[in-house]
Each structure stands twice: as C-alpha cells, then as structure tokens.
Coordinates of C-alpha atoms in Angstrom, one line a residue:
Chain A
M1 CA -83.7 -45.4 287.8
N2 CA -82.0 -43.5 290.6
G3 CA -83.0 -45.9 293.3
L4 CA -84.8 -43.1 295.2
R5 CA -87.8 -44.2 297.3
P6 CA -90.9 -43.5 295.1
D7 CA -92.4 -40.8 297.3
L8 CA -89.0 -39.1 297.4
A9 CA -88.7 -39.3 293.6
L10 CA -92.1 -37.6 293.4
I11 CA -91.1 -34.9 295.9
A12 CA -87.8 -34.3 294.0
D13 CA -89.9 -33.7 290.8
W14 CA -91.8 -30.9 292.7
V15 CA -88.6 -29.1 293.9
A16 CA -87.4 -26.4 291.5
P17 CA -83.8 -26.4 290.5
R18 CA -81.4 -24.4 292.8
S19 CA -83.9 -24.4 295.6
Q20 CA -82.8 -24.0 299.2
V21 CA -84.3 -27.1 300.9
L22 CA -84.8 -28.2 304.5
D23 CA -85.4 -31.9 304.8
L24 CA -86.9 -32.8 308.3
A25 CA -86.3 -36.3 309.5
C26 CA -84.1 -36.7 306.4
G27 CA -83.0 -40.2 307.2
D28 CA -79.9 -41.1 305.2
G29 CA -80.1 -37.9 303.2
A30 CA -81.0 -39.6 299.9
L31 CA -83.4 -36.9 298.8
L32 CA -81.0 -34.0 299.5
A33 CA -78.1 -35.9 297.9
H34 CA -80.3 -36.4 294.8
L35 CA -81.4 -32.8 294.7
Q36 CA -77.8 -31.6 295.2
T37 CA -76.5 -33.6 292.3
T38 CA -79.4 -33.4 289.8
K39 CA -80.9 -30.0 290.5
G40 CA -78.1 -27.9 292.0
C41 CA -80.1 -27.5 295.2
R42 CA -78.6 -26.6 298.5
G43 CA -79.9 -27.3 302.0
Y44 CA -79.8 -29.2 305.2
G45 CA -81.2 -32.3 306.7
V46 CA -82.4 -32.6 310.2
E47 CA -82.1 -36.0 311.8
I48 CA -81.9 -37.4 315.3
N49 CA -80.7 -40.9 314.7
D50 CA -76.9 -41.5 314.9
A51 CA -76.7 -44.0 312.1
Q52 CA -78.7 -41.8 309.8
V53 CA -76.6 -38.7 310.7
L54 CA -73.5 -40.7 309.8
A55 CA -75.1 -41.8 306.5
C56 CA -75.8 -38.2 305.7
V57 CA -72.2 -37.2 306.3
R58 CA -71.1 -40.1 304.1
A59 CA -73.5 -38.9 301.4
G60 CA -72.1 -35.4 301.5
V61 CA -75.3 -34.0 302.9
D62 CA -75.2 -31.3 305.5
V63 CA -77.1 -32.6 308.5
I64 CA -78.1 -31.0 311.8
Q65 CA -78.5 -33.6 314.5
Q66 CA -81.7 -32.6 316.3
D67 CA -85.1 -33.8 317.2
I68 CA -87.5 -32.0 314.9
E69 CA -90.0 -31.8 317.8
A70 CA -87.5 -29.8 319.8
G71 CA -88.6 -26.9 317.6
L72 CA -87.2 -25.4 314.4
G73 CA -86.1 -22.1 316.0
M74 CA -82.6 -22.6 314.6
F75 CA -83.9 -22.6 311.0
H76 CA -85.8 -19.3 311.0
A77 CA -83.1 -17.1 309.8
P78 CA -82.3 -18.7 306.5
S79 CA -84.9 -18.6 303.8
F80 CA -86.0 -22.1 302.6
D81 CA -87.9 -22.5 299.4
V82 CA -89.1 -25.9 300.4
V83 CA -89.4 -27.8 303.7
V84 CA -89.9 -31.5 303.4
L85 CA -91.2 -34.0 305.9
S86 CA -91.3 -37.5 304.3
M87 CA -92.9 -40.5 305.9
A88 CA -92.4 -39.1 309.4
I89 CA -95.4 -37.0 310.3
Q90 CA -97.2 -40.1 311.7
M91 CA -94.3 -40.4 314.3
T92 CA -94.5 -36.9 315.6
H93 CA -96.0 -36.2 319.0
Q94 CA -96.9 -32.5 318.4
T95 CA -98.0 -32.9 314.8
E96 CA -99.8 -29.6 314.6
R97 CA -96.8 -27.7 315.9
V98 CA -94.4 -29.4 313.5
L99 CA -96.7 -28.6 310.5
R100 CA -97.1 -25.0 311.7
E101 CA -93.4 -24.6 312.1
M102 CA -92.8 -26.1 308.6
S103 CA -95.1 -23.6 307.1
E104 CA -93.3 -20.7 308.9
V105 CA -89.7 -21.8 308.0
G106 CA -90.2 -22.3 304.3
S107 CA -92.2 -20.8 301.4
E108 CA -93.6 -24.2 300.6
G109 CA -94.1 -27.5 302.5
I110 CA -94.1 -31.0 301.2
V111 CA -95.3 -33.9 303.3
S112 CA -95.5 -37.6 302.4
L113 CA -97.4 -39.9 304.7
P114 CA -99.0 -43.3 304.9
N115 CA -102.7 -43.4 304.1
F116 CA -104.4 -45.2 306.9
G117 CA -107.6 -45.2 304.9
H118 CA -106.4 -47.8 302.4
W119 CA -109.1 -50.4 301.9
S120 CA -106.8 -53.2 303.1
H121 CA -106.5 -51.5 306.5
A122 CA -110.3 -51.3 306.9
W123 CA -110.5 -55.0 305.8
S124 CA -107.9 -55.9 308.4
I125 CA -109.8 -54.1 311.2
L126 CA -113.1 -55.8 310.0
R127 CA -111.4 -59.1 310.5
G128 CA -110.4 -58.0 314.0
R129 CA -106.7 -57.2 313.5
M130 CA -104.7 -54.0 313.4
P131 CA -103.3 -53.5 309.9
V132 CA -99.7 -54.4 309.1
S133 CA -98.6 -53.4 305.6
R134 CA -95.7 -52.3 303.5
E135 CA -96.0 -48.6 304.6
L136 CA -97.1 -49.6 308.1
P137 CA -94.9 -52.6 308.8
Y138 CA -95.2 -52.5 312.6
E139 CA -97.3 -54.5 315.1
W140 CA -99.5 -52.4 317.2
F141 CA -97.3 -53.0 320.3
D142 CA -94.0 -51.9 318.8
T143 CA -95.0 -49.2 316.4
P144 CA -93.3 -45.8 316.4
N145 CA -96.4 -44.4 314.6
L146 CA -98.5 -42.2 316.9
H147 CA -100.7 -40.1 314.6
M148 CA -102.3 -42.0 311.7
S149 CA -104.6 -40.3 309.3
T150 CA -106.5 -40.9 306.2
V151 CA -106.1 -38.8 303.1
R152 CA -109.3 -36.8 303.9
D153 CA -108.2 -36.4 307.6
F154 CA -104.9 -34.9 306.4
E155 CA -106.5 -32.5 303.9
A156 CA -108.9 -31.3 306.6
F157 CA -105.9 -30.8 309.0
L158 CA -104.0 -28.7 306.4
H159 CA -107.2 -26.7 305.9
R160 CA -107.6 -26.1 309.6
L161 CA -104.0 -24.8 309.9
G162 CA -104.9 -22.3 307.2
L163 CA -102.6 -23.9 304.6
T164 CA -103.5 -24.1 301.0
I165 CA -102.9 -27.3 299.2
T166 CA -101.0 -26.6 295.9
G167 CA -100.4 -30.2 294.8
R168 CA -101.2 -33.8 295.7
A169 CA -100.1 -37.2 294.5
F170 CA -101.0 -40.7 295.5
L171 CA -99.1 -43.9 295.4
K172 CA -99.9 -47.6 295.8
N173 CA -96.8 -49.6 296.5
G174 CA -94.8 -47.0 294.8
R175 CA -97.0 -46.6 291.7
P176 CA -99.3 -43.7 290.9
V177 CA -103.0 -44.1 291.8
G178 CA -105.6 -42.3 289.8
R179 CA -109.2 -43.1 290.8
L180 CA -110.4 -43.4 294.4
P181 CA -107.0 -42.5 296.0
G182 CA -108.5 -42.3 299.5
L183 CA -109.2 -46.0 299.3
R184 CA -106.6 -47.2 296.9
S185 CA -103.4 -45.3 297.8
T186 CA -101.0 -46.5 300.5
Q187 CA -99.1 -43.2 300.4
A188 CA -100.1 -39.6 299.9
I189 CA -97.9 -36.6 299.1
Y190 CA -99.0 -33.0 299.6
R191 CA -97.5 -29.7 298.8
F192 CA -98.9 -26.6 300.5
R193 CA -98.4 -22.9 301.2
R194 CA -99.5 -20.4 303.8
G195 CA -102.7 -18.6 303.2
Chain B
M1 CA -40.1 -34.8 316.1
P2 CA -40.7 -31.3 317.3
Q3 CA -39.3 -28.5 315.2
R4 CA -38.8 -24.8 315.9
M5 CA -39.5 -21.8 313.8
R6 CA -38.2 -18.4 314.7
F7 CA -40.2 -15.2 313.8
D8 CA -38.3 -11.9 314.0
A9 CA -41.0 -9.6 312.7
P10 CA -43.0 -8.2 315.7
L11 CA -46.5 -9.8 316.0
P12 CA -49.0 -7.1 317.0
L13 CA -51.3 -8.4 319.7
R14 CA -54.9 -7.6 320.3
S15 CA -54.0 -5.9 323.6
G16 CA -52.0 -3.3 321.7
A17 CA -48.7 -4.9 322.8
S18 CA -46.5 -6.8 320.4
I19 CA -44.0 -9.6 320.6
A20 CA -40.9 -9.9 318.5
G21 CA -38.3 -12.6 318.2
Y22 CA -40.6 -15.4 319.3
E23 CA -40.4 -19.1 318.5
L24 CA -43.1 -21.6 317.8
V25 CA -42.6 -25.3 318.3
Y26 CA -44.5 -27.6 316.0
E27 CA -44.7 -31.1 314.7
T28 CA -45.9 -32.4 311.3
Y29 CA -47.2 -35.8 310.3
G30 CA -47.7 -37.1 306.8
S31 CA -46.5 -35.3 303.8
L32 CA -47.5 -32.2 302.0
N33 CA -48.8 -32.9 298.5
A34 CA -47.4 -31.3 295.4
D35 CA -49.9 -28.5 295.3
R36 CA -49.9 -28.0 299.1
S37 CA -53.6 -28.6 299.4
N38 CA -53.8 -31.4 302.0
A39 CA -52.6 -29.6 305.1
V40 CA -54.6 -29.9 308.3
L41 CA -53.9 -27.6 311.3
V42 CA -54.7 -29.0 314.8
C43 CA -55.2 -26.4 317.5
H44 CA -54.7 -27.4 321.1
A45 CA -56.7 -26.6 324.2
L46 CA -55.5 -25.8 327.7
N47 CA -53.2 -28.7 328.6
A48 CA -51.7 -29.7 325.3
G49 CA -49.3 -28.6 322.7
H50 CA -47.6 -29.5 319.4
H51 CA -47.3 -33.2 320.2
V52 CA -50.6 -34.3 318.6
A53 CA -49.9 -37.8 317.5
G54 CA -47.5 -40.7 317.7
V55 CA -44.7 -41.3 320.1
Y56 CA -41.1 -40.2 320.3
A57 CA -38.5 -42.8 319.6
D58 CA -36.7 -41.9 322.9
H59 CA -39.9 -41.5 324.9
P60 CA -42.3 -44.2 323.9
E61 CA -44.6 -43.4 326.8
D62 CA -45.1 -39.8 325.5
V63 CA -48.2 -40.4 323.3
G64 CA -49.6 -37.4 321.4
W65 CA -52.7 -35.9 322.9
W66 CA -54.9 -36.6 320.0
D67 CA -53.3 -39.8 318.9
N68 CA -56.6 -41.7 318.7
M69 CA -57.8 -39.1 316.1
V70 CA -54.6 -38.4 314.1
G71 CA -52.3 -40.9 312.5
P72 CA -52.0 -43.4 309.7
G73 CA -55.4 -45.0 309.1
K74 CA -56.9 -42.9 311.9
P75 CA -59.9 -40.6 311.3
V76 CA -57.5 -37.8 310.3
D77 CA -55.5 -40.1 308.2
T78 CA -51.8 -38.9 307.9
D79 CA -51.4 -41.2 304.9
R80 CA -53.6 -38.6 303.1
F81 CA -53.2 -35.4 305.1
F82 CA -50.3 -33.3 306.1
V83 CA -51.1 -32.6 309.7
V84 CA -49.5 -29.7 311.6
G85 CA -49.6 -29.5 315.4
V86 CA -48.4 -26.2 316.8
N87 CA -47.7 -25.0 320.3
N88 CA -49.3 -21.6 321.0
L89 CA -47.5 -18.5 322.2
G90 CA -47.5 -18.3 326.0
S91 CA -47.4 -22.0 326.4
C92 CA -45.0 -23.9 328.6
F93 CA -44.3 -26.7 326.2
G94 CA -41.6 -25.1 324.1
S95 CA -43.0 -22.1 322.2
T96 CA -42.1 -18.7 323.6
G97 CA -43.9 -18.1 326.8
P98 CA -43.6 -16.8 330.3
M99 CA -40.7 -19.2 331.1
S100 CA -38.7 -18.0 328.1
T101 CA -36.0 -15.3 328.5
N102 CA -37.2 -11.8 327.9
P103 CA -34.6 -10.3 325.6
A104 CA -35.2 -6.9 327.3
T105 CA -34.2 -8.1 330.8
G106 CA -32.3 -11.3 330.2
K107 CA -34.6 -12.9 332.8
P108 CA -37.8 -15.0 332.3
Y109 CA -40.8 -13.0 331.1
G110 CA -42.9 -14.3 334.0
P111 CA -45.8 -11.9 334.5
D112 CA -44.4 -9.5 331.9
F113 CA -45.4 -11.9 329.1
P114 CA -48.1 -10.1 327.1
V115 CA -51.7 -11.3 327.4
V116 CA -52.5 -13.2 324.3
T117 CA -55.9 -14.0 322.8
V118 CA -57.3 -16.7 320.6
E119 CA -57.0 -14.3 317.6
D120 CA -53.3 -13.6 318.4
W121 CA -52.7 -17.3 318.3
V122 CA -54.4 -17.6 315.0
H123 CA -52.3 -14.8 313.5
A124 CA -49.1 -16.6 314.8
Q125 CA -50.3 -19.9 313.3
A126 CA -50.9 -18.2 310.0
R127 CA -47.3 -16.9 310.0
L128 CA -46.2 -20.5 310.6
A129 CA -48.3 -21.6 307.7
D130 CA -46.6 -19.0 305.5
A131 CA -43.2 -20.3 306.6
L132 CA -44.3 -23.9 305.8
G133 CA -45.6 -22.8 302.4
I134 CA -49.2 -23.6 303.2
E135 CA -51.5 -21.0 301.5
R136 CA -54.7 -22.7 302.4
F137 CA -55.5 -25.4 305.0
A138 CA -57.8 -28.2 303.9
A139 CA -59.0 -28.1 307.5
V140 CA -58.3 -26.4 310.7
M141 CA -59.6 -28.4 313.7
G142 CA -59.6 -28.3 317.5
G143 CA -61.6 -29.2 320.6
S144 CA -62.6 -26.9 323.4
L145 CA -60.3 -23.9 323.3
G146 CA -58.8 -25.4 320.1
G147 CA -62.3 -25.3 318.5
M148 CA -62.3 -21.5 319.3
Q149 CA -59.1 -21.1 317.3
A150 CA -60.6 -23.1 314.4
L151 CA -63.6 -20.9 314.5
A152 CA -61.5 -17.7 314.6
W153 CA -59.6 -18.9 311.5
T154 CA -62.7 -18.9 309.5
T155 CA -63.2 -15.1 310.0
L156 CA -59.6 -13.9 310.3
Y157 CA -58.4 -15.9 307.2
P158 CA -61.5 -16.9 305.3
M159 CA -59.5 -17.7 302.1
R160 CA -57.0 -19.8 303.9
I161 CA -59.4 -22.5 305.5
A162 CA -61.5 -24.8 303.5
H163 CA -63.1 -26.8 306.3
C164 CA -63.5 -25.9 310.0
V165 CA -63.9 -28.7 312.5
A166 CA -64.9 -27.3 315.9
V167 CA -65.5 -29.9 318.7
A168 CA -66.9 -29.4 322.1
T169 CA -66.5 -25.7 321.9
A170 CA -68.5 -22.4 322.4
P171 CA -68.8 -19.0 320.8
K172 CA -67.8 -17.5 324.1
L173 CA -67.6 -18.5 327.8
S174 CA -70.6 -18.2 330.0
A175 CA -70.3 -16.4 333.4
Q176 CA -70.1 -19.8 335.0
N177 CA -67.2 -20.7 332.8
I178 CA -65.3 -17.5 333.6
A179 CA -66.1 -18.1 337.3
F180 CA -64.4 -21.5 337.2
N181 CA -61.4 -19.9 335.5
E182 CA -61.2 -17.1 338.1
V183 CA -61.3 -19.6 341.0
A184 CA -58.3 -21.4 339.3
R185 CA -56.4 -18.2 338.8
R186 CA -57.0 -17.0 342.4
A187 CA -55.7 -20.3 343.7
I188 CA -52.5 -19.7 341.8
I189 CA -52.1 -16.0 342.4
T190 CA -52.8 -16.3 346.1
D191 CA -50.3 -19.1 346.6
P192 CA -47.4 -17.5 348.6
E193 CA -45.0 -19.1 346.3
F194 CA -46.4 -17.4 343.2
H195 CA -44.4 -14.2 344.1
G196 CA -46.4 -12.1 341.7
G197 CA -45.5 -14.4 338.9
R198 CA -41.7 -14.1 339.5
F199 CA -41.4 -17.5 341.3
Y200 CA -38.7 -18.5 338.9
D201 CA -36.4 -16.0 340.6
H202 CA -37.1 -17.7 343.9
G203 CA -36.5 -21.2 342.7
V204 CA -40.0 -22.3 343.7
V205 CA -43.3 -23.2 342.0
P206 CA -46.8 -22.3 343.2
A207 CA -47.6 -25.9 343.3
R208 CA -50.5 -25.8 345.7
G209 CA -52.3 -23.1 343.6
L210 CA -51.7 -25.1 340.4
Q211 CA -53.0 -28.2 342.1
V212 CA -56.2 -26.6 343.1
A213 CA -56.6 -25.0 339.7
R214 CA -56.2 -28.4 338.1
M215 CA -58.6 -30.0 340.6
I216 CA -61.4 -27.6 339.8
G217 CA -60.7 -27.9 336.1
H218 CA -60.9 -31.7 336.3
I219 CA -64.3 -31.5 338.0
T220 CA -65.7 -29.5 335.1
Y221 CA -64.3 -31.8 332.5
L222 CA -66.2 -34.8 333.8
S223 CA -69.9 -35.4 334.0
D224 CA -71.6 -36.0 337.3
D225 CA -72.5 -39.5 336.0
A226 CA -69.0 -40.3 334.8
M227 CA -67.6 -39.3 338.2
G228 CA -70.3 -41.2 340.0
E229 CA -69.6 -44.3 337.9
K230 CA -65.8 -44.1 338.2
F231 CA -65.6 -43.2 341.9
G232 CA -69.0 -43.1 343.5
R233 CA -68.5 -42.8 347.3
A234 CA -65.9 -45.4 347.4
L235 CA -63.5 -45.0 350.3
R236 CA -59.7 -44.8 349.7
R237 CA -57.8 -47.8 351.0
H238 CA -54.7 -46.6 352.8
V239 CA -51.5 -48.5 352.8
T240 CA -51.9 -49.3 356.5
D241 CA -55.3 -50.9 355.9
T242 CA -55.1 -54.7 356.0
V243 CA -58.7 -55.2 355.3
L244 CA -61.2 -53.3 353.2
R245 CA -62.7 -50.5 355.3
N246 CA -66.4 -49.9 355.6
D247 CA -66.3 -47.0 358.0
Y248 CA -64.8 -43.4 357.9
R249 CA -61.5 -42.3 359.4
F250 CA -63.0 -39.1 360.8
T251 CA -60.2 -36.9 359.5
F252 CA -59.6 -34.4 356.7
D253 CA -57.1 -36.6 355.0
V254 CA -58.0 -38.3 351.8
E255 CA -61.1 -40.3 352.6
F256 CA -62.9 -40.8 349.3
E257 CA -61.4 -42.2 346.1
I258 CA -62.5 -39.0 344.2
E259 CA -60.3 -36.9 346.6
S260 CA -57.4 -39.2 345.9
Y261 CA -57.9 -38.9 342.2
L262 CA -58.2 -35.1 342.1
R263 CA -55.1 -34.7 344.3
H264 CA -53.2 -37.0 342.1
Q265 CA -54.2 -35.2 339.0
G266 CA -53.4 -31.9 340.7
E267 CA -50.0 -33.0 341.9
K268 CA -49.0 -34.5 338.5
F269 CA -50.1 -31.3 336.7
S270 CA -48.1 -29.0 339.1
T271 CA -44.9 -30.8 338.2
Y272 CA -45.0 -29.9 334.5
F273 CA -47.4 -27.0 334.0
D274 CA -46.3 -23.3 334.3
A275 CA -48.5 -21.2 336.6
N276 CA -48.1 -18.1 334.4
T277 CA -49.2 -20.1 331.3
Y278 CA -52.3 -21.3 333.2
L279 CA -53.2 -17.6 333.8
L280 CA -52.6 -16.7 330.2
I281 CA -54.5 -19.6 328.7
T282 CA -57.6 -19.2 330.9
R283 CA -57.6 -15.5 330.1
A284 CA -57.5 -16.3 326.4
L285 CA -60.6 -18.5 327.0
D286 CA -62.4 -15.7 328.9
Y287 CA -61.7 -13.1 326.3
F288 CA -62.8 -15.1 323.3
D289 CA -66.1 -13.5 322.1
P290 CA -66.1 -12.9 318.3
A291 CA -69.6 -11.4 318.5
L292 CA -68.6 -8.7 320.9
A293 CA -67.5 -6.3 318.1
H294 CA -70.8 -7.0 316.3
G295 CA -73.2 -6.0 319.1
G296 CA -73.4 -9.6 320.2
D297 CA -74.6 -10.8 316.8
L298 CA -72.7 -14.0 316.2
A299 CA -74.1 -14.4 312.7
R300 CA -72.7 -11.1 311.7
A301 CA -69.4 -12.0 313.4
L302 CA -69.2 -15.1 311.3
A303 CA -70.3 -13.5 308.1
P304 CA -66.8 -13.3 306.5
A305 CA -66.5 -17.1 306.9
L306 CA -66.3 -19.2 303.7
A307 CA -65.4 -22.6 305.1
D308 CA -67.6 -25.7 305.4
F309 CA -68.2 -26.4 309.0
L310 CA -68.4 -29.5 311.2
L311 CA -69.6 -28.9 314.8
V312 CA -69.6 -31.7 317.3
S313 CA -70.8 -31.6 320.9
F314 CA -71.3 -34.2 323.6
T315 CA -74.6 -34.7 325.5
T316 CA -73.0 -34.8 329.0
D317 CA -70.5 -31.9 328.4
W318 CA -71.7 -29.2 330.8
R319 CA -68.5 -27.1 330.5
F320 CA -69.2 -26.5 326.8
A321 CA -72.7 -27.9 326.5
P322 CA -74.4 -28.8 323.3
E323 CA -76.5 -25.6 323.4
R324 CA -73.3 -23.6 323.0
S325 CA -72.4 -25.5 319.8
R326 CA -76.0 -25.0 318.6
E327 CA -75.5 -21.2 319.0
I328 CA -72.7 -21.5 316.4
V329 CA -74.8 -23.7 314.2
E330 CA -77.7 -21.3 314.3
A331 CA -75.4 -18.4 313.3
L332 CA -73.9 -20.4 310.4
L333 CA -77.4 -21.4 309.2
A334 CA -78.4 -17.7 309.3
N335 CA -75.4 -17.1 307.0
E336 CA -76.4 -20.1 304.8
R337 CA -73.0 -21.6 305.3
R338 CA -72.5 -25.3 304.8
V339 CA -72.6 -26.8 308.2
T340 CA -73.0 -30.3 309.8
Y341 CA -73.7 -30.7 313.4
A342 CA -73.4 -34.0 315.3
E343 CA -74.5 -34.3 318.9
I344 CA -72.7 -37.3 320.3
D345 CA -74.4 -39.3 323.1
A346 CA -71.3 -39.9 325.3
P347 CA -71.2 -40.2 329.1
H348 CA -67.8 -38.7 329.8
G349 CA -68.6 -34.9 329.8
H350 CA -66.2 -32.4 328.2
D351 CA -63.4 -35.0 328.2
A352 CA -65.3 -37.0 325.6
F353 CA -63.7 -34.9 322.8
L354 CA -60.4 -36.7 323.6
L355 CA -61.9 -40.2 323.9
D356 CA -63.1 -42.7 321.5
S357 CA -66.8 -43.0 321.2
P358 CA -67.7 -45.0 318.0
Q359 CA -70.2 -42.4 316.7
Y360 CA -67.8 -39.5 317.2
M361 CA -64.9 -41.4 315.5
A362 CA -67.1 -42.4 312.6
V363 CA -68.4 -38.9 312.0
M364 CA -64.9 -37.5 312.1
R365 CA -63.6 -40.2 309.8
S366 CA -66.4 -39.7 307.3
W367 CA -66.0 -35.9 307.4
F368 CA -62.3 -36.1 306.7
E369 CA -63.1 -38.6 303.8
R370 CA -65.2 -35.8 302.4
I371 CA -62.3 -33.3 302.8
D372 CA -60.0 -35.8 301.2
A373 CA -62.4 -36.1 298.3
C374 CA -62.4 -32.3 297.9
V375 CA -58.6 -32.2 297.9
R376 CA -58.6 -34.9 295.2
T377 CA -61.3 -33.2 293.1
Q378 CA -59.5 -29.9 293.1
R379 CA -56.2 -31.6 292.2
S380 CA -57.7 -33.5 289.2
G381 CA -59.5 -30.3 288.2
R382 CA -56.4 -28.4 287.3

C-alpha cells in the first residue's frame, strides 16, 4: 500500500510510464511524487495554497504557484501527455473554461470528482438537510464547493465540450463500484480526449 | 573575513573593452567538501557586496546583507554548504571599480571605468570559481539584480550550475524601470559636484545627486501599502516641538515622516556609495536582456540552461512584479526545464526579498534541503 488517496491511485494506474504530467490543484504533490518514483514520469503541479506549495517542494515535486482559474496560458508551450484535475473541479468558478483549457494543454485529461448523485445525498435532501459526507464534508454555509454534479451531469458536460470519454471508474469510500455507479459511487474518475 | 583575488589575464567585456589586473573581493562561509560539490554562489544586487552573512569580529554591527538567509542552521545552511559571496567588478565595496587606481594613468578610473554587464560579472565570477577550485556550483542564487546573474549563469555556464535560485527578478527591465534608473542617474550626473565623474580629483562627492538617486530607489523598493502603514501622513516632530503637532508648518522643510525617512536614507547612502558605481550598476540592470539576441524569444535564450530552477516573487513587488518572474517560468516550461515557482504573499514590496516572511523562508529552506540531498546522492553514487 503506497498510502495514495484511492482516486489518485486509480489515476496513477491510467498514466503511462515516462509521461509528461500536469497536475492542476495538485495539493501536496502526492500523485506527481508517486508517478516520478514509480513510473519515471516528469511534470509540474499547479497549486495556489502556500502550505501545499511548500509540501510539494518538500516532496521534490516541481510546483508552479498559481490559481488554475487565472488561465493555463503558461502551460501551452510544453506538450503534456496527461493533465490531471483531482477532486477540485467542484471548487472551480469557471468550470467550463478550466475543462476546455485542460483538453487544449494535454493530449489526455483525467478528472476525479465527488458524485452528488449518491443515494445518501438524495436521502439527506429528502429528510430536509443538505448532504454532508466523506467526499463532501462541508456544511452548506462554509463549503468551497460551487459546482456539484452527478455522474450523468458530468458525462453530458464532457460530451457538450466535444470531449470523448476514454475511461471511467467509480469508487465508494475508496472501493470500486460495479453496478449502479450513478447511485452507489461517492467518487467518479474520468479520462477523456479531444474529438 | 574578506579575501582578495587578483586576476592578471584581461577579461573581455561585452562592450568590446577589456579589463586586466583587476581584483575581486569575496567571502566564504562553511567548508568545501572533498569533491567540491557543495558550493553555493550568492550574487548581490545594487547596494550590497561580498559580505553576505555573519558579522566581523572588529565590527559586530556590520551584519551581512543576507544574514537571515545564509548561515549555520539558516535556510542556506553553511553547516552543509560552502557559500561564496563575491563583490562584482565596478563596485565600491572593495573589488576593482571606478574608485580604484587606473594603472594607465595612476589616478582613479572614475568615468573611464568600462561599462560592465551582468554577463561580464558572471564571467568574472566564473574565473573566481576556477581559482577556488569550484568546477560546478550546487546553486547560484540572488535577488533582484542578483537573480539576473543567477539566470545568466544558467546559459553562460550551463555545466557549472546545478540549481538556479532567482528571487524577485526579471528577464529584463521594463521602460518604467529604466525610467527610474535614468532619473537616478540624471540626479547624479547633473550634480555640480559630479565633475563628469572626476569628483575624486576635486575632493568632493556628488552627495545631493546620490541622495536623490537613493530616495527614488527607496520609493520603488517599498509597496504603497507598506509605506502607508509605516509612515502614513504622520507629521515629523521637530526638536523644538514641545507638544505633538496637529497642524502644518507651511514650509518646504521636512514636514512628513516619509520625507524625513527618505532624506535620512539618502544621506546615509551618500556617505558610503560611489556615484560612478551607481551609474555602472543601474546601467548593468538596464542592459540585461538575454532574449535580445534571440529576437525577444526568452525560451530560446534560456534553451542552453540545464539547471533546476526556483523562482520566487512577492505579490506587492511592483519594481520586479510577479508577472516578470512568470515570464521566466513560462520560458522554462516551454523548454521543459525543472522549475518551481513560489509567489509569496508579502506586504513589503521589492524589499521583501531581504526580509523574513515565513513562507519565503520555508520555501528557501526546503529547496536547499533538496539541493543538499542532490549533493549527498551524487557523493554516495561515486
């Protein structure tokens, strides 16, 4: 066990050895550190938070301190095989723009996100309360999450942006989900390409 | 303690001139390891020199200009690294400069001292490294104009620098930056006591020009907010005041605290800084533009670089704003170099690179731990 967050472990499985990776909102750089040591990948993290930037430096991960919503113009010249956005898309203001830029900067995009459509969330709302769960641990009044979606919402969104889904995986509390992922998964992971 | 190294072979300069028989003053801290792989070169900016860290036994008040960064247990830990601080050519702090005797005339160089560039300084530093037996620096670091030297190292001597640490710097000056430098130079050159740069012969110093130059410099080193917070519109209390005044004096004497501060800084500066050196160093800043020879393409200019880079900027620095560091980062990304960029939220403006903000210090410390790890890995690998 490498201690990697389950969605990151799944993403790492999808990244080919020696890929050039851009990890947006990379947090403490755990994914890149893992990819560097186990798969000989190279790449950069992008992170706005001071403590996380410091954690990246300590982890030996190259990080560019920047708000991903300030645009990815800086990252157009290098060619990235994979651009990752893990568990952060729900916090973006200009979600469409971020996704579009991701698809432009790299050959392949990978996104992990919380599934708002999990049955427990519906149940919570039926009982009159906003859902609070492991993947969505915030109360409605202090949440950084702006754009929540269900699995089906997100697939429709990728489709609308003209992106082709090349892989999908679903997790419930870190374990794979087979049947009825739209209702039973708490996290979804998608990989996609242009066209 | 400062040491001197003499170089008899002529150093060809970018201007086409050359300088022979020059001396560089330098200091070292820590000790060079057996395979000479733990050396760090610290490049200075406008108003600094070789005295990077520590204090002198006979001058305990003379603290090195980057003492908060360099020393035992500091982010650039001299228990691990062999740190070299060198005073650049043209300076007034000991290395050969306009105040030195021109062997051709037996008088001070004055205005005849050749115009030197960032690249010239780097070549001179490389010769010092040769003399010290340092084939390759673990890191070359600097802030502001010092950052430009660190950057220049990566393309002039790509095999001789493993890590480049460039803080609060820019790939070239903006028109506004050159404008500030020009105002400072005009203040000096038009001072009647400048005497075309030969003021030494007249036993005077263009102090008023230097003061104005320093005042305008100081304004650009501080952020509007930092200045507002430190001085606001507070009135200067004069010695004759028995109570705190709340009205103006209606004169052109020092009225506000900020005026008093700037004048004090200017006066202090004019007692120790050489006017010709000020002209030379600001010109070196103006001329730095590695992309110029590559049609303005910074990525192409930096293409020879092999180092790993750390770029640091400060949010309130408007003299060398974060956007200027990002230009460098973008060029390095285009070249797929290893680069980390930290944008430090600090209120002080350009001066922040000399101050302690916790995030800045922590990033520098962690980066140098990474460099130390590289040094150790290479050593154990042989």
